[in-house]
PDB file of C-alpha atoms in Angstrom:
ATOM      1  CA  UNK A   1     275.499  96.347 223.930  1.00  0.00           C
ATOM      2  CA  UNK A   2     274.705  93.498 226.588  1.00  0.00           C
ATOM      3  CA  UNK A   3     275.606  93.295 230.430  1.00  0.00           C
ATOM      4  CA  UNK A   4     275.432  90.295 232.407  1.00  0.00           C
ATOM      5  CA  UNK A   5     273.030  90.421 234.763  1.00  0.00           C
ATOM      6  CA  UNK A   6     272.140  88.376 238.357  1.00  0.00           C
ATOM      7  CA  UNK A   7     272.630  84.697 237.984  1.00  0.00           C
ATOM      8  CA  UNK A   8     274.576  85.247 234.754  1.00  0.00           C
ATOM      9  CA  UNK A   9     271.320  86.530 232.305  1.00  0.00           C
ATOM     10  CA  UNK A  10     272.343  88.996 229.476  1.00  0.00           C
ATOM     11  CA  UNK A  11     270.313  91.706 229.888  1.00  0.00           C
ATOM     12  CA  UNK A  12     270.045  94.872 226.814  1.00  0.00           C
ATOM     13  CA  UNK A  13     271.494  98.334 228.232  1.00  0.00           C
ATOM     14  CA  UNK A  14     269.426 101.345 227.295  1.00  0.00           C
ATOM     15  CA  UNK A  15     270.026 103.081 224.098  1.00  0.00           C
ATOM     16  CA  UNK A  16     271.205 106.586 224.382  1.00  0.00           C
ATOM     17  CA  UNK A  17     268.493 109.317 222.458  1.00  0.00           C
ATOM     18  CA  UNK A  18     268.664 109.367 218.853  1.00  0.00           C
ATOM     19  CA  UNK A  19     268.957 112.913 217.936  1.00  0.00           C
ATOM     20  CA  UNK A  20     266.304 112.599 215.923  1.00  0.00           C
ATOM     21  CA  UNK A  21     264.256 111.421 218.738  1.00  0.00           C
ATOM     22  CA  UNK A  22     265.298 114.402 220.672  1.00  0.00           C
ATOM     23  CA  UNK A  23     264.426 116.652 217.807  1.00  0.00           C
ATOM     24  CA  UNK A  24     260.784 115.038 217.692  1.00  0.00           C
ATOM     25  CA  UNK A  25     260.307 115.577 221.533  1.00  0.00           C
ATOM     26  CA  UNK A  26     261.083 119.362 221.011  1.00  0.00           C
ATOM     27  CA  UNK A  27     258.600 119.702 218.365  1.00  0.00           C
ATOM     28  CA  UNK A  28     256.418 117.527 220.957  1.00  0.00           C
ATOM     29  CA  UNK A  29     256.834 120.199 223.467  1.00  0.00           C
ATOM     30  CA  UNK A  30     257.460 123.706 221.298  1.00  0.00           C
ATOM     31  CA  UNK A  31     254.203 123.427 218.802  1.00  0.00           C
ATOM     32  CA  UNK A  32     257.076 123.942 216.213  1.00  0.00           C
ATOM     33  CA  UNK A  33     258.546 122.881 213.485  1.00  0.00           C
ATOM     34  CA  UNK A  34     262.487 122.557 214.574  1.00  0.00           C
ATOM     35  CA  UNK A  35     263.852 123.183 210.735  1.00  0.00           C
ATOM     36  CA  UNK A  36     261.926 126.299 211.296  1.00  0.00           C
ATOM     37  CA  UNK A  37     263.469 127.590 214.660  1.00  0.00           C
ATOM     38  CA  UNK A  38     266.535 129.741 214.987  1.00  0.00           C
ATOM     39  CA  UNK A  39     267.185 127.995 218.678  1.00  0.00           C
ATOM     40  CA  UNK A  40     267.191 124.438 219.321  1.00  0.00           C
ATOM     41  CA  UNK A  41     268.324 123.011 222.753  1.00  0.00           C
ATOM     42  CA  UNK A  42     268.580 118.965 222.739  1.00  0.00           C
ATOM     43  CA  UNK A  43     270.485 119.177 226.412  1.00  0.00           C
ATOM     44  CA  UNK A  44     269.655 116.850 229.490  1.00  0.00           C
ATOM     45  CA  UNK A  45     267.916 114.126 227.092  1.00  0.00           C
ATOM     46  CA  UNK A  46     267.104 111.268 229.064  1.00  0.00           C
ATOM     47  CA  UNK A  47     268.622 108.386 228.752  1.00  0.00           C
ATOM     48  CA  UNK A  48     271.095 110.919 226.792  1.00  0.00           C
ATOM     49  CA  UNK A  49     272.357 111.435 223.277  1.00  0.00           C
ATOM     50  CA  UNK A  50     275.063 109.399 222.514  1.00  0.00           C
ATOM     51  CA  UNK A  51     275.951 110.383 218.813  1.00  0.00           C
ATOM     52  CA  UNK A  52     275.378 113.217 216.866  1.00  0.00           C
ATOM     53  CA  UNK A  53     274.155 112.328 213.333  1.00  0.00           C
ATOM     54  CA  UNK A  54     272.726 113.321 210.101  1.00  0.00           C
ATOM     55  CA  UNK A  55     269.364 114.511 211.439  1.00  0.00           C
ATOM     56  CA  UNK A  56     271.192 118.026 212.895  1.00  0.00           C
ATOM     57  CA  UNK A  57     271.692 119.084 209.049  1.00  0.00           C
ATOM     58  CA  UNK A  58     267.856 119.197 209.170  1.00  0.00           C
ATOM     59  CA  UNK A  59     267.681 122.155 211.633  1.00  0.00           C
ATOM     60  CA  UNK A  60     268.549 124.363 208.769  1.00  0.00           C
ATOM     61  CA  UNK A  61     266.971 127.899 210.007  1.00  0.00           C
ATOM     62  CA  UNK A  62     269.027 127.165 213.205  1.00  0.00           C
ATOM     63  CA  UNK A  63     271.313 130.207 214.701  1.00  0.00           C
ATOM     64  CA  UNK A  64     271.913 128.307 218.345  1.00  0.00           C
ATOM     65  CA  UNK A  65     271.964 124.914 218.935  1.00  0.00           C
ATOM     66  CA  UNK A  66     272.389 122.962 222.506  1.00  0.00           C
ATOM     67  CA  UNK A  67     273.243 119.392 222.688  1.00  0.00           C
ATOM     68  CA  UNK A  68     274.960 120.268 226.456  1.00  0.00           C
ATOM     69  CA  UNK A  69     275.081 117.956 229.317  1.00  0.00           C
ATOM     70  CA  UNK A  70     275.100 114.262 227.380  1.00  0.00           C
ATOM     71  CA  UNK A  71     277.302 111.812 226.265  1.00  0.00           C
ATOM     72  CA  UNK A  72     278.327 112.920 222.817  1.00  0.00           C
ATOM     73  CA  UNK A  73     281.914 111.678 222.232  1.00  0.00           C
ATOM     74  CA  UNK A  74     282.407 113.083 218.543  1.00  0.00           C
ATOM     75  CA  UNK A  75     281.339 116.013 216.792  1.00  0.00           C
ATOM     76  CA  UNK A  76     280.537 115.569 213.095  1.00  0.00           C
ATOM     77  CA  UNK A  77     279.890 117.825 210.152  1.00  0.00           C
ATOM     78  CA  UNK A  78     277.313 119.980 210.063  1.00  0.00           C
ATOM     79  CA  UNK A  79     276.372 120.801 206.312  1.00  0.00           C
ATOM     80  CA  UNK A  80     273.196 121.413 206.750  1.00  0.00           C
ATOM     81  CA  UNK A  81     273.345 124.653 209.583  1.00  0.00           C
ATOM     82  CA  UNK A  82     274.456 127.189 207.257  1.00  0.00           C
ATOM     83  CA  UNK A  83     272.903 129.406 209.661  1.00  0.00           C
ATOM     84  CA  UNK A  84     275.032 128.058 212.761  1.00  0.00           C
ATOM     85  CA  UNK A  85     276.112 130.880 215.006  1.00  0.00           C
ATOM     86  CA  UNK A  86     276.551 129.429 218.797  1.00  0.00           C
ATOM     87  CA  UNK A  87     277.384 125.737 219.170  1.00  0.00           C
ATOM     88  CA  UNK A  88     276.718 124.583 222.711  1.00  0.00           C
ATOM     89  CA  UNK A  89     278.128 121.224 223.319  1.00  0.00           C
ATOM     90  CA  UNK A  90     279.678 121.359 227.098  1.00  0.00           C
ATOM     91  CA  UNK A  91     279.106 118.683 229.584  1.00  0.00           C
ATOM     92  CA  UNK A  92     279.504 115.637 227.145  1.00  0.00           C
ATOM     93  CA  UNK A  93     282.421 113.401 226.593  1.00  0.00           C
ATOM     94  CA  UNK A  94     284.038 114.704 223.621  1.00  0.00           C
ATOM     95  CA  UNK A  95     287.922 114.090 222.804  1.00  0.00           C
ATOM     96  CA  UNK A  96     289.096 116.456 219.839  1.00  0.00           C
ATOM     97  CA  UNK A  97     286.996 119.448 218.182  1.00  0.00           C
ATOM     98  CA  UNK A  98     286.644 118.185 214.343  1.00  0.00           C
ATOM     99  CA  UNK A  99     283.730 118.684 212.014  1.00  0.00           C
ATOM    100  CA  UNK A 100     283.238 122.448 212.249  1.00  0.00           C
ATOM    101  CA  UNK A 101     284.563 122.963 208.604  1.00  0.00           C
ATOM    102  CA  UNK A 102     280.900 123.558 207.641  1.00  0.00           C
ATOM    103  CA  UNK A 103     280.049 125.785 209.423  1.00  0.00           C
ATOM    104  CA  UNK A 104     283.335 127.958 210.605  1.00  0.00           C
ATOM    105  CA  UNK A 105     281.970 130.955 208.370  1.00  0.00           C
ATOM    106  CA  UNK A 106     279.171 131.263 210.366  1.00  0.00           C
ATOM    107  CA  UNK A 107     280.259 129.975 213.760  1.00  0.00           C
ATOM    108  CA  UNK A 108     280.714 133.193 216.299  1.00  0.00           C
ATOM    109  CA  UNK A 109     280.445 131.112 219.932  1.00  0.00           C
ATOM    110  CA  UNK A 110     281.882 127.523 221.086  1.00  0.00           C
ATOM    111  CA  UNK A 111     280.528 126.473 224.294  1.00  0.00           C
ATOM    112  CA  UNK A 112     282.492 123.056 224.974  1.00  0.00           C
ATOM    113  CA  UNK A 113     283.175 123.218 228.707  1.00  0.00           C
ATOM    114  CA  UNK A 114     283.003 120.578 230.992  1.00  0.00           C
ATOM    115  CA  UNK A 115     284.904 117.822 228.200  1.00  0.00           C
ATOM    116  CA  UNK A 116     287.844 115.406 227.682  1.00  0.00           C
ATOM    117  CA  UNK A 117     289.646 117.741 224.991  1.00  0.00           C
ATOM    118  CA  UNK A 118     293.821 118.304 225.436  1.00  0.00           C
ATOM    119  CA  UNK A 119     294.581 119.877 221.776  1.00  0.00           C
ATOM    120  CA  UNK A 120     292.949 123.015 219.991  1.00  0.00           C
ATOM    121  CA  UNK A 121     293.585 121.625 216.600  1.00  0.00           C
ATOM    122  CA  UNK A 122     290.162 121.783 214.618  1.00  0.00           C
ATOM    123  CA  UNK A 123     289.271 125.702 215.474  1.00  0.00           C
ATOM    124  CA  UNK A 124     291.175 126.601 212.110  1.00  0.00           C
ATOM    125  CA  UNK A 125     288.334 126.875 209.929  1.00  0.00           C
ATOM    126  CA  UNK A 126     286.566 129.401 212.312  1.00  0.00           C
ATOM    127  CA  UNK A 127     287.551 132.569 211.196  1.00  0.00           C
ATOM    128  CA  UNK A 128     284.022 133.933 212.433  1.00  0.00           C
ATOM    129  CA  UNK A 129     285.116 132.935 216.456  1.00  0.00           C
ATOM    130  CA  UNK A 130     284.616 135.470 219.059  1.00  0.00           C
ATOM    131  CA  UNK A 131     284.072 133.177 222.532  1.00  0.00           C
ATOM    132  CA  UNK A 132     285.200 130.086 223.035  1.00  0.00           C
ATOM    133  CA  UNK A 133     284.243 128.704 226.500  1.00  0.00           C
ATOM    134  CA  UNK A 134     286.706 125.283 226.790  1.00  0.00           C
ATOM    135  CA  UNK A 135     287.243 125.192 230.705  1.00  0.00           C
ATOM    136  CA  UNK A 136     287.555 121.855 233.060  1.00  0.00           C
ATOM    137  CA  UNK A 137     288.986 120.196 230.065  1.00  0.00           C
ATOM    138  CA  UNK A 138     291.864 118.219 229.567  1.00  0.00           C
ATOM    139  CA  UNK A 139     294.214 120.741 227.962  1.00  0.00           C
ATOM    140  CA  UNK A 140     298.252 120.172 229.486  1.00  0.00           C
ATOM    141  CA  UNK A 141     300.540 122.276 226.485  1.00  0.00           C
ATOM    142  CA  UNK A 142     301.174 125.789 226.951  1.00  0.00           C
ATOM    143  CA  UNK A 143     301.808 125.382 223.182  1.00  0.00           C
ATOM    144  CA  UNK A 144     298.032 124.390 222.588  1.00  0.00           C
ATOM    145  CA  UNK A 145     297.069 128.251 223.755  1.00  0.00           C
ATOM    146  CA  UNK A 146     299.263 129.347 221.342  1.00  0.00           C
ATOM    147  CA  UNK A 147     297.031 128.135 218.453  1.00  0.00           C
ATOM    148  CA  UNK A 148     294.113 130.450 219.725  1.00  0.00           C
ATOM    149  CA  UNK A 149     295.916 133.294 218.165  1.00  0.00           C
ATOM    150  CA  UNK A 150     295.191 132.311 214.639  1.00  0.00           C
ATOM    151  CA  UNK A 151     291.710 132.645 215.582  1.00  0.00           C
ATOM    152  CA  UNK A 152     291.499 136.973 214.049  1.00  0.00           C
ATOM    153  CA  UNK A 153     287.897 137.222 215.609  1.00  0.00           C
ATOM    154  CA  UNK A 154     288.587 135.458 219.271  1.00  0.00           C
ATOM    155  CA  UNK A 155     288.230 137.635 222.035  1.00  0.00           C
ATOM    156  CA  UNK A 156     286.826 136.256 224.410  1.00  0.00           C
ATOM    157  CA  UNK A 157     287.634 132.479 226.444  1.00  0.00           C
ATOM    158  CA  UNK A 158     287.024 130.518 229.125  1.00  0.00           C
ATOM    159  CA  UNK A 159     289.811 128.654 230.144  1.00  0.00           C
ATOM    160  CA  UNK A 160     290.051 127.631 233.961  1.00  0.00           C
ATOM    161  CA  UNK A 161     290.462 124.201 234.989  1.00  0.00           C
ATOM    162  CA  UNK A 162     292.553 122.857 232.593  1.00  0.00           C
ATOM    163  CA  UNK A 163     295.589 120.938 233.445  1.00  0.00           C
ATOM    164  CA  UNK A 164     298.070 123.674 231.984  1.00  0.00           C
ATOM    165  CA  UNK A 165     296.924 126.589 234.753  1.00  0.00           C
ATOM    166  CA  UNK A 166     298.253 124.150 237.626  1.00  0.00           C
ATOM    167  CA  UNK A 167     300.252 125.272 240.175  1.00  0.00           C
ATOM    168  CA  UNK A 168     300.227 128.988 238.638  1.00  0.00           C
ATOM    169  CA  UNK A 169     298.290 131.776 240.478  1.00  0.00           C
ATOM    170  CA  UNK A 170     295.007 133.684 238.626  1.00  0.00           C
ATOM    171  CA  UNK A 171     297.548 137.014 238.531  1.00  0.00           C
ATOM    172  CA  UNK A 172     300.185 135.128 236.847  1.00  0.00           C
ATOM    173  CA  UNK A 173     298.362 133.148 234.281  1.00  0.00           C
ATOM    174  CA  UNK A 174     296.503 136.125 232.511  1.00  0.00           C
ATOM    175  CA  UNK A 175     300.137 138.006 231.433  1.00  0.00           C
ATOM    176  CA  UNK A 176     300.807 133.905 229.971  1.00  0.00           C
ATOM    177  CA  UNK A 177     297.831 133.343 227.733  1.00  0.00           C
ATOM    178  CA  UNK A 178     297.613 137.118 226.727  1.00  0.00           C
ATOM    179  CA  UNK A 179     300.744 136.877 225.611  1.00  0.00           C
ATOM    180  CA  UNK A 180     300.224 134.497 223.397  1.00  0.00           C
ATOM    181  CA  UNK A 181     296.360 134.909 222.315  1.00  0.00           C
ATOM    182  CA  UNK A 182     296.796 139.150 222.029  1.00  0.00           C
ATOM    183  CA  UNK A 183     293.573 139.781 220.776  1.00  0.00           C
ATOM    184  CA  UNK A 184     291.962 138.942 223.804  1.00  0.00           C
ATOM    185  CA  UNK A 185     289.585 141.077 225.535  1.00  0.00           C
ATOM    186  CA  UNK A 186     288.235 138.754 228.443  1.00  0.00           C
ATOM    187  CA  UNK A 187     289.593 136.416 229.828  1.00  0.00           C
ATOM    188  CA  UNK A 188     288.135 133.703 232.258  1.00  0.00           C
ATOM    189  CA  UNK A 189     284.901 136.090 232.510  1.00  0.00           C
ATOM    190  CA  UNK A 190     286.932 139.274 233.749  1.00  0.00           C
ATOM    191  CA  UNK A 191     288.237 142.130 230.932  1.00  0.00           C
ATOM    192  CA  UNK A 192     291.814 141.887 230.322  1.00  0.00           C
ATOM    193  CA  UNK A 193     293.216 145.520 231.920  1.00  0.00           C
ATOM    194  CA  UNK A 194     295.808 147.616 230.974  1.00  0.00           C
ATOM    195  CA  UNK A 195     298.299 146.277 233.607  1.00  0.00           C
ATOM    196  CA  UNK A 196     298.072 142.421 232.377  1.00  0.00           C
ATOM    197  CA  UNK A 197     298.525 143.289 229.046  1.00  0.00           C
ATOM    198  CA  UNK A 198     302.076 145.372 230.526  1.00  0.00           C
ATOM    199  CA  UNK A 199     303.070 142.400 231.983  1.00  0.00           C
ATOM    200  CA  UNK A 200     302.536 140.306 229.098  1.00  0.00           C
ATOM    201  CA  UNK A 201     304.645 142.406 227.170  1.00  0.00           C
ATOM    202  CA  UNK A 202     307.368 143.190 229.532  1.00  0.00           C
ATOM    203  CA  UNK A 203     307.381 140.116 232.140  1.00  0.00           C
ATOM    204  CA  UNK A 204     310.040 137.508 231.638  1.00  0.00           C
ATOM    205  CA  UNK A 205     307.691 135.263 233.496  1.00  0.00           C
ATOM    206  CA  UNK A 206     305.347 135.557 230.580  1.00  0.00           C
ATOM    207  CA  UNK A 207     307.850 134.288 227.947  1.00  0.00           C
ATOM    208  CA  UNK A 208     307.723 130.361 229.994  1.00  0.00           C
TER     209      UNK A 208
END
C-alpha cells in the first residue's frame, strides 16, 4: 500500500508482520519449535499481524493459540490445529465469526472481545465450546443472543458493552439473557444465582 507524503512523493506504508514471521520470532525467543508447543502466543506484534495465514496450520500440537492485539480482519480455517482448545483473537478488527469448522470438535474457549462482530453465526460447529468472551463488539439484536442456546456445552459468556445491552440495567439484563440461553452458569464474570433463574422464568419483562 502507498500514501502521498510531503511534496507529493509516494511512500510505502509499512506492511504488517506475517504469521510466519511471528512464529519465527516466537521460536527465537523461546528457543523451541512452535510446531511442538502446546501454547503459542503471537500477540502484540510490531508491526501488527493483519492476516491469519496457512503457516498457522503448522502448529499441529497447539492447544492454546493467541493472536490478540493485532489488526486481523478475517478468521480462516485451521485444519492443521486438531488439538486446539483455546483460540484468543481479542482486540483485532474481526467483523465475522467464521472458519471454525475444522476446530469445532476440540475448541472449548473462544476469546474474541474488542472486535467489530455484529452476528453470532459461525459458532455452530463448536459443539464442545464452554466459554465465549465476546464483550465490546457490535451485537445489536437479541436474536443473536438466542443463537447461543444451540451450543450444548456453553456455560460461561462475557457479553458486556455490546449495543443490545444499552439502556438496560445489569440486574434486568441477566434474566433476559438466561431466558434465551438457559444452560449458562456464569455471565459477565458472575455466577448465575437462583434468583436470576427464577426471574428468567417468571418475569414478563424478560420476554422482551
